[in-house]
PDB file of C-alpha atoms in Angstrom:
ATOM      1  CA  SER T   1      74.752 238.480 227.938  1.00 98.00           C
ATOM      2  CA  VAL T   2      77.109 239.675 230.678  1.00 98.00           C
ATOM      3  CA  THR T   3      78.742 237.167 233.084  1.00 98.00           C
ATOM      4  CA  ASN T   4      80.538 237.455 236.408  1.00 98.00           C
ATOM      5  CA  PRO T   5      81.256 234.833 239.173  1.00 97.00           C
ATOM      6  CA  ALA T   6      77.772 235.334 240.548  1.00 98.00           C
ATOM      7  CA  GLY T   7      75.902 234.661 237.313  1.00 97.00           C
ATOM      8  CA  THR T   8      74.913 235.793 233.856  1.00 98.00           C
ATOM      9  CA  ALA T   9      72.518 238.531 232.778  1.00 98.00           C
ATOM     10  CA  LEU T  10      70.652 238.610 229.463  1.00 98.00           C
ATOM     11  CA  SER T  11      69.325 241.738 227.823  1.00 98.00           C
ATOM     12  CA  ALA T  12      65.559 242.033 227.690  1.00 98.00           C
ATOM     13  CA  ALA T  13      65.648 242.899 223.972  1.00 98.00           C
ATOM     14  CA  ASP T  14      67.546 241.333 221.113  1.00 97.00           C
ATOM     15  CA  PHE T  15      70.500 242.971 219.392  1.00 96.00           C
ATOM     16  CA  THR T  16      69.986 242.763 215.611  1.00 91.00           C
ATOM     17  CA  VAL T  17      73.078 241.862 213.619  1.00 94.00           C
ATOM     18  CA  ILE T  18      72.784 243.545 210.218  1.00 95.00           C
ATOM     19  CA  THR T  19      74.027 241.425 207.326  1.00 96.00           C
ATOM     20  CA  ALA T  20      74.969 242.815 203.917  1.00 97.00           C
ATOM     21  CA  PRO T  21      72.146 242.461 201.376  1.00 98.00           C
ATOM     22  CA  SER T  22      72.233 240.323 198.247  1.00 98.00           C
ATOM     23  CA  ILE T  23      70.262 240.581 194.986  1.00 98.00           C
ATOM     24  CA  THR T  24      69.128 237.340 193.359  1.00 98.00           C
ATOM     25  CA  SER T  25      66.928 238.752 190.578  1.00 98.00           C
ATOM     26  CA  PHE T  26      64.850 241.686 189.380  1.00 98.00           C
ATOM     27  CA  THR T  27      61.943 242.114 186.993  1.00 98.00           C
ATOM     28  CA  PRO T  28      61.419 243.517 184.428  1.00 97.00           C
ATOM     29  CA  SER T  29      64.942 243.520 183.035  1.00 96.00           C
ATOM     30  CA  SER T  30      64.383 246.753 181.099  1.00 94.00           C
ATOM     31  CA  GLY T  31      62.123 249.783 181.091  1.00 94.00           C
ATOM     32  CA  ALA T  32      61.845 253.524 180.710  1.00 94.00           C
ATOM     33  CA  VAL T  33      62.272 256.120 183.455  1.00 95.00           C
ATOM     34  CA  GLY T  34      59.365 255.640 185.866  1.00 95.00           C
ATOM     35  CA  THR T  35      59.174 251.863 185.423  1.00 96.00           C
ATOM     36  CA  SER T  36      58.429 249.915 188.610  1.00 98.00           C
ATOM     37  CA  VAL T  37      61.046 247.211 189.239  1.00 98.00           C
ATOM     38  CA  ALA T  38      60.624 244.330 191.731  1.00 98.00           C
ATOM     39  CA  ILE T  39      63.986 243.377 193.272  1.00 98.00           C
ATOM     40  CA  SER T  40      64.338 240.002 195.024  1.00 98.00           C
ATOM     41  CA  GLY T  41      67.111 238.992 197.395  1.00 98.00           C
ATOM     42  CA  SER T  42      67.890 238.879 201.103  1.00 98.00           C
ATOM     43  CA  ASN T  43      68.569 241.159 204.094  1.00 97.00           C
ATOM     44  CA  PHE T  44      66.501 243.978 202.649  1.00 98.00           C
ATOM     45  CA  SER T  45      64.753 245.106 205.840  1.00 95.00           C
ATOM     46  CA  THR T  46      67.561 247.541 206.752  1.00 95.00           C
ATOM     47  CA  VAL T  47      68.242 248.857 203.248  1.00 98.00           C
ATOM     48  CA  THR T  48      68.920 252.579 203.095  1.00 98.00           C
ATOM     49  CA  ALA T  49      69.526 253.136 199.368  1.00 98.00           C
ATOM     50  CA  VAL T  50      68.742 251.691 195.929  1.00 98.00           C
ATOM     51  CA  THR T  51      70.487 252.921 192.792  1.00 98.00           C
ATOM     52  CA  PHE T  52      70.301 252.281 189.052  1.00 98.00           C
ATOM     53  CA  ASN T  53      73.840 252.463 187.655  1.00 98.00           C
ATOM     54  CA  GLY T  54      74.723 254.899 190.425  1.00 97.00           C
ATOM     55  CA  VAL T  55      71.591 257.075 190.217  1.00 98.00           C
ATOM     56  CA  ALA T  56      69.574 256.908 193.442  1.00 98.00           C
ATOM     57  CA  ASP T  57      65.881 256.057 193.577  1.00 98.00           C
ATOM     58  CA  PRO T  58      64.513 258.143 196.477  1.00 96.00           C
ATOM     59  CA  SER T  59      61.089 256.462 196.373  1.00 96.00           C
ATOM     60  CA  PHE T  60      61.952 252.760 196.821  1.00 98.00           C
ATOM     61  CA  VAL T  61      59.687 250.675 199.098  1.00 98.00           C
ATOM     62  CA  ILE T  62      60.849 247.759 201.279  1.00 98.00           C
ATOM     63  CA  ASN T  63      58.070 245.183 200.934  1.00 98.00           C
ATOM     64  CA  SER T  64      59.806 242.533 203.038  1.00 98.00           C
ATOM     65  CA  ASP T  65      63.251 241.255 203.982  1.00 97.00           C
ATOM     66  CA  THR T  66      63.392 239.616 200.530  1.00 98.00           C
ATOM     67  CA  GLN T  67      61.722 242.135 198.211  1.00 98.00           C
ATOM     68  CA  ILE T  68      62.000 245.804 197.313  1.00 98.00           C
ATOM     69  CA  THR T  69      59.949 247.760 194.786  1.00 98.00           C
ATOM     70  CA  ALA T  70      61.987 250.502 193.114  1.00 98.00           C
ATOM     71  CA  THR T  71      61.223 253.074 190.424  1.00 98.00           C
ATOM     72  CA  VAL T  72      63.695 253.835 187.623  1.00 98.00           C
ATOM     73  CA  PRO T  73      64.780 257.417 188.409  1.00 97.00           C
ATOM     74  CA  ALA T  74      65.238 260.306 186.017  1.00 95.00           C
ATOM     75  CA  ALA T  75      68.757 260.444 184.521  1.00 93.00           C
ATOM     76  CA  ALA T  76      69.265 256.709 185.087  1.00 96.00           C
ATOM     77  CA  SER T  77      71.253 254.791 182.476  1.00 95.00           C
ATOM     78  CA  SER T  78      71.726 251.105 181.732  1.00 95.00           C
ATOM     79  CA  GLY T  79      73.844 249.262 184.303  1.00 98.00           C
ATOM     80  CA  LYS T  80      73.800 247.420 187.617  1.00 98.00           C
ATOM     81  CA  ILE T  81      71.182 247.852 190.311  1.00 98.00           C
ATOM     82  CA  SER T  82      72.653 248.300 193.781  1.00 98.00           C
ATOM     83  CA  VAL T  83      71.082 247.863 197.216  1.00 98.00           C
ATOM     84  CA  THR T  84      72.801 249.246 200.336  1.00 98.00           C
ATOM     85  CA  ASN T  85      72.370 248.737 204.077  1.00 98.00           C
ATOM     86  CA  PRO T  86      74.726 249.558 207.006  1.00 97.00           C
ATOM     87  CA  ALA T  87      76.619 246.276 206.446  1.00 97.00           C
ATOM     88  CA  GLY T  88      77.408 246.788 202.775  1.00 97.00           C
ATOM     89  CA  THR T  89      76.218 247.082 199.187  1.00 98.00           C
ATOM     90  CA  ALA T  90      75.008 244.404 196.790  1.00 98.00           C
ATOM     91  CA  LEU T  91      75.173 244.699 192.993  1.00 98.00           C
ATOM     92  CA  SER T  92      72.914 242.834 190.590  1.00 98.00           C
ATOM     93  CA  ALA T  93      74.650 240.194 188.482  1.00 98.00           C
ATOM     94  CA  SER T  94      73.110 241.545 185.275  1.00 97.00           C
ATOM     95  CA  ASP T  95      72.425 245.025 183.959  1.00 98.00           C
ATOM     96  CA  PHE T  96      69.067 246.762 183.977  1.00 98.00           C
ATOM     97  CA  THR T  97      68.482 248.297 180.544  1.00 95.00           C
ATOM     98  CA  VAL T  98      67.058 251.818 180.638  1.00 96.00           C
ATOM     99  CA  ILE T  99      64.946 252.357 177.531  1.00 95.00           C
ATOM    100  CA  THR T 100      65.307 255.825 175.991  1.00 94.00           C
ATOM    101  CA  ALA T 101      62.844 257.428 173.579  1.00 95.00           C
ATOM    102  CA  PRO T 102      63.786 256.872 169.907  1.00 97.00           C
ATOM    103  CA  SER T 103      64.801 259.532 167.410  1.00 97.00           C
ATOM    104  CA  ILE T 104      64.592 259.562 163.587  1.00 98.00           C
ATOM    105  CA  THR T 105      67.435 261.238 161.719  1.00 98.00           C
ATOM    106  CA  SER T 106      66.478 260.275 158.145  1.00 98.00           C
ATOM    107  CA  PHE T 107      64.521 257.867 155.940  1.00 98.00           C
ATOM    108  CA  ALA T 108      64.776 256.659 152.339  1.00 98.00           C
ATOM    109  CA  PRO T 109      63.104 256.782 149.932  1.00 98.00           C
ATOM    110  CA  THR T 110      61.191 259.954 150.791  1.00 97.00           C
ATOM    111  CA  SER T 111      58.132 258.945 148.749  1.00 95.00           C
ATOM    112  CA  GLY T 112      56.436 255.870 147.334  1.00 95.00           C
ATOM    113  CA  PRO T 113      53.122 254.023 146.955  1.00 95.00           C
ATOM    114  CA  VAL T 114      51.550 251.634 149.457  1.00 97.00           C
ATOM    115  CA  GLY T 115      53.840 248.623 149.841  1.00 97.00           C
ATOM    116  CA  THR T 116      57.073 250.606 149.469  1.00 98.00           C
ATOM    117  CA  SER T 117      59.908 249.461 151.754  1.00 98.00           C
ATOM    118  CA  VAL T 118      61.283 252.436 153.709  1.00 98.00           C
ATOM    119  CA  ILE T 119      64.561 252.369 155.659  1.00 98.00           C
ATOM    120  CA  LEU T 120      64.515 254.547 158.790  1.00 98.00           C
ATOM    121  CA  THR T 121      67.767 255.675 160.407  1.00 98.00           C
ATOM    122  CA  GLY T 122      67.988 257.003 163.968  1.00 98.00           C
ATOM    123  CA  THR T 123      68.689 255.960 167.558  1.00 97.00           C
ATOM    124  CA  ASN T 124      67.197 253.772 170.309  1.00 96.00           C
ATOM    125  CA  PHE T 125      65.315 251.570 167.837  1.00 97.00           C
ATOM    126  CA  GLY T 126      66.101 248.279 169.591  1.00 93.00           C
ATOM    127  CA  SER T 127      62.954 248.416 171.733  1.00 93.00           C
ATOM    128  CA  ALA T 128      60.616 249.873 169.064  1.00 96.00           C
ATOM    129  CA  THR T 129      57.053 248.638 169.388  1.00 96.00           C
ATOM    130  CA  ALA T 130      55.323 250.550 166.572  1.00 98.00           C
ATOM    131  CA  VAL T 131      55.909 252.448 163.328  1.00 98.00           C
ATOM    132  CA  ALA T 132      53.239 254.632 161.730  1.00 98.00           C
ATOM    133  CA  PHE T 133      52.893 256.664 158.542  1.00 98.00           C
ATOM    134  CA  ASN T 134      50.911 259.839 159.286  1.00 98.00           C
ATOM    135  CA  GLY T 135      49.068 257.972 162.037  1.00 97.00           C
ATOM    136  CA  THR T 136      48.442 254.744 160.107  1.00 98.00           C
ATOM    137  CA  ALA T 137      50.232 251.823 161.744  1.00 98.00           C
ATOM    138  CA  ALA T 138      52.710 249.854 159.681  1.00 98.00           C
ATOM    139  CA  THR T 139      51.720 246.232 160.223  1.00 94.00           C
ATOM    140  CA  SER T 140      55.031 245.115 158.728  1.00 96.00           C
ATOM    141  CA  PHE T 141      58.279 246.509 160.129  1.00 98.00           C
ATOM    142  CA  THR T 142      61.602 244.975 161.138  1.00 98.00           C
ATOM    143  CA  VAL T 143      64.027 246.318 163.734  1.00 98.00           C
ATOM    144  CA  ASP T 144      67.308 245.737 161.897  1.00 98.00           C
ATOM    145  CA  SER T 145      69.463 247.232 164.655  1.00 97.00           C
ATOM    146  CA  GLU T 146      69.523 249.896 167.343  1.00 96.00           C
ATOM    147  CA  VAL T 147      69.892 252.493 164.556  1.00 98.00           C
ATOM    148  CA  GLN T 148      67.824 251.088 161.659  1.00 98.00           C
ATOM    149  CA  ILE T 149      64.252 249.957 160.977  1.00 98.00           C
ATOM    150  CA  THR T 150      62.793 248.716 157.693  1.00 98.00           C
ATOM    151  CA  ALA T 151      59.062 249.474 157.411  1.00 98.00           C
ATOM    152  CA  THR T 152      56.456 248.891 154.692  1.00 98.00           C
ATOM    153  CA  VAL T 153      54.052 251.703 153.781  1.00 98.00           C
ATOM    154  CA  PRO T 154      50.647 250.378 154.923  1.00 98.00           C
ATOM    155  CA  ALA T 155      47.342 250.445 153.093  1.00 95.00           C
ATOM    156  CA  ALA T 156      45.377 253.658 153.774  1.00 93.00           C
ATOM    157  CA  ALA T 157      48.547 255.576 154.614  1.00 96.00           C
ATOM    158  CA  SER T 158      48.634 259.229 153.608  1.00 95.00           C
ATOM    159  CA  THR T 159      51.360 261.827 153.238  1.00 96.00           C
ATOM    160  CA  GLY T 160      52.796 263.004 156.563  1.00 98.00           C
ATOM    161  CA  LYS T 161      55.285 262.293 159.336  1.00 98.00           C
ATOM    162  CA  ILE T 162      56.682 258.868 160.124  1.00 98.00           C
ATOM    163  CA  ALA T 163      56.461 257.926 163.815  1.00 98.00           C
ATOM    164  CA  VAL T 164      58.481 255.379 165.800  1.00 98.00           C
ATOM    165  CA  SER T 165      57.403 254.384 169.326  1.00 98.00           C
ATOM    166  CA  ASN T 166      58.996 252.466 172.188  1.00 96.00           C
ATOM    167  CA  PRO T 167      58.075 252.209 175.899  1.00 92.00           C
ATOM    168  CA  ALA T 168      59.863 255.519 176.574  1.00 93.00           C
ATOM    169  CA  GLY T 169      57.989 257.598 173.997  1.00 95.00           C
ATOM    170  CA  THR T 170      57.263 258.400 170.357  1.00 97.00           C
ATOM    171  CA  THR T 171      59.325 260.393 167.876  1.00 97.00           C
ATOM    172  CA  LEU T 172      58.233 262.002 164.604  1.00 98.00           C
ATOM    173  CA  SER T 173      60.338 262.477 161.493  1.00 98.00           C
ATOM    174  CA  ALA T 174      61.260 266.071 160.692  1.00 98.00           C
ATOM    175  CA  ALA T 175      60.145 265.687 157.055  1.00 98.00           C
ATOM    176  CA  ASP T 176      56.991 264.193 155.566  1.00 98.00           C
ATOM    177  CA  PHE T 177      56.912 260.906 153.710  1.00 98.00           C
ATOM    178  CA  THR T 178      54.915 261.395 150.497  1.00 95.00           C
ATOM    179  CA  VAL T 179      52.515 258.554 149.778  1.00 96.00           C
ATOM    180  CA  ILE T 180      52.092 258.314 146.003  1.00 95.00           C
ATOM    181  CA  VAL T 181      48.510 257.514 144.994  1.00 93.00           C
ATOM    182  CA  ALA T 182      47.489 256.299 141.524  1.00 93.00           C
ATOM    183  CA  PRO T 183      46.299 259.155 139.280  1.00 95.00           C
ATOM    184  CA  SER T 184      42.789 259.532 137.926  1.00 96.00           C
ATOM    185  CA  ILE T 185      41.541 261.483 134.890  1.00 98.00           C
ATOM    186  CA  THR T 186      38.199 263.261 135.223  1.00 97.00           C
ATOM    187  CA  SER T 187      38.186 265.151 131.901  1.00 98.00           C
ATOM    188  CA  PHE T 188      40.277 266.532 129.067  1.00 97.00           C
ATOM    189  CA  THR T 189      39.881 269.320 126.532  1.00 98.00           C
ATOM    190  CA  PRO T 190      39.653 269.591 123.611  1.00 97.00           C
ATOM    191  CA  SER T 191      38.148 266.177 122.926  1.00 96.00           C
ATOM    192  CA  SER T 192      39.762 265.969 119.454  1.00 97.00           C
ATOM    193  CA  GLY T 193      42.564 267.506 117.419  1.00 96.00           C
ATOM    194  CA  ALA T 194      45.380 266.946 114.998  1.00 97.00           C
ATOM    195  CA  VAL T 195      48.868 265.754 115.879  1.00 97.00           C
ATOM    196  CA  GLY T 196      50.502 268.556 117.847  1.00 97.00           C
ATOM    197  CA  THR T 197      47.278 269.729 119.507  1.00 97.00           C
ATOM    198  CA  SER T 198      47.706 270.827 123.156  1.00 98.00           C
ATOM    199  CA  VAL T 199      45.361 268.894 125.432  1.00 98.00           C
ATOM    200  CA  THR T 200      44.609 269.853 129.052  1.00 98.00           C
ATOM    201  CA  LEU T 201      43.898 266.895 131.363  1.00 98.00           C
ATOM    202  CA  SER T 202      42.036 267.358 134.659  1.00 98.00           C
ATOM    203  CA  GLY T 203      42.052 264.846 137.500  1.00 97.00           C
ATOM    204  CA  SER T 204      43.936 264.042 140.697  1.00 95.00           C
ATOM    205  CA  ASN T 205      47.320 262.828 141.972  1.00 92.00           C
ATOM    206  CA  PHE T 206      49.201 264.302 138.986  1.00 94.00           C
ATOM    207  CA  SER T 207      52.222 265.655 140.903  1.00 88.00           C
ATOM    208  CA  THR T 208      54.177 262.390 140.574  1.00 88.00           C
ATOM    209  CA  VAL T 209      53.108 261.484 137.024  1.00 93.00           C
ATOM    210  CA  THR T 210      55.925 259.982 134.942  1.00 94.00           C
ATOM    211  CA  ALA T 211      54.192 259.316 131.605  1.00 97.00           C
ATOM    212  CA  VAL T 212      51.209 260.379 129.422  1.00 98.00           C
ATOM    213  CA  THR T 213      50.104 258.371 126.400  1.00 98.00           C
ATOM    214  CA  PHE T 214      47.527 258.753 123.618  1.00 97.00           C
ATOM    215  CA  ASN T 215      46.143 255.298 122.888  1.00 97.00           C
ATOM    216  CA  GLY T 216      49.467 253.786 123.988  1.00 97.00           C
ATOM    217  CA  VAL T 217      51.714 256.315 122.214  1.00 97.00           C
ATOM    218  CA  ALA T 218      53.819 258.288 124.707  1.00 97.00           C
TER     219      ALA T 218
END
């Protein structure tokens, strides 16, 4: 409005006062690069930038004055989400956790039968969702920490790589885990002989054999 002694004039259109945005919540609270994140708050209609710990998301969408949908950008790391408009910048109260693909550096033991407990060492294990032995899922595994998992060799597992998966991807061990299978004897020759006779046994799964006996005598 403009006033002089003769009267007051009002503009035909409104002037919009831009207020700094605020973030009240976001969901989910964690995810890999590419995850869609719904941000709730206020004064979003004039937002010009959204960042994840300082890394800009160029593809964010303003759904309304109270909601934005953003995508976790490449190179983002765990930290605050920020929303900016011409009046200022708002930071989330809590951190968004960027989930990174796991890596396996080692495991022990390197071989064992079904049911063996195997300790995996690596990184980014905190969000692990699956462990597999040569493609066979371990139905029993425990995430001990961000750098250690204890897994049990599952039934039907075979010799091969160990895999660990989280929402950001899957990693394979550099070395194979050897699944030890019980031996079987298909034949032997000769079928008789004196003490000291050399006997050749044929069968399977002999590479890990630890003992041979003749009627209980080692």
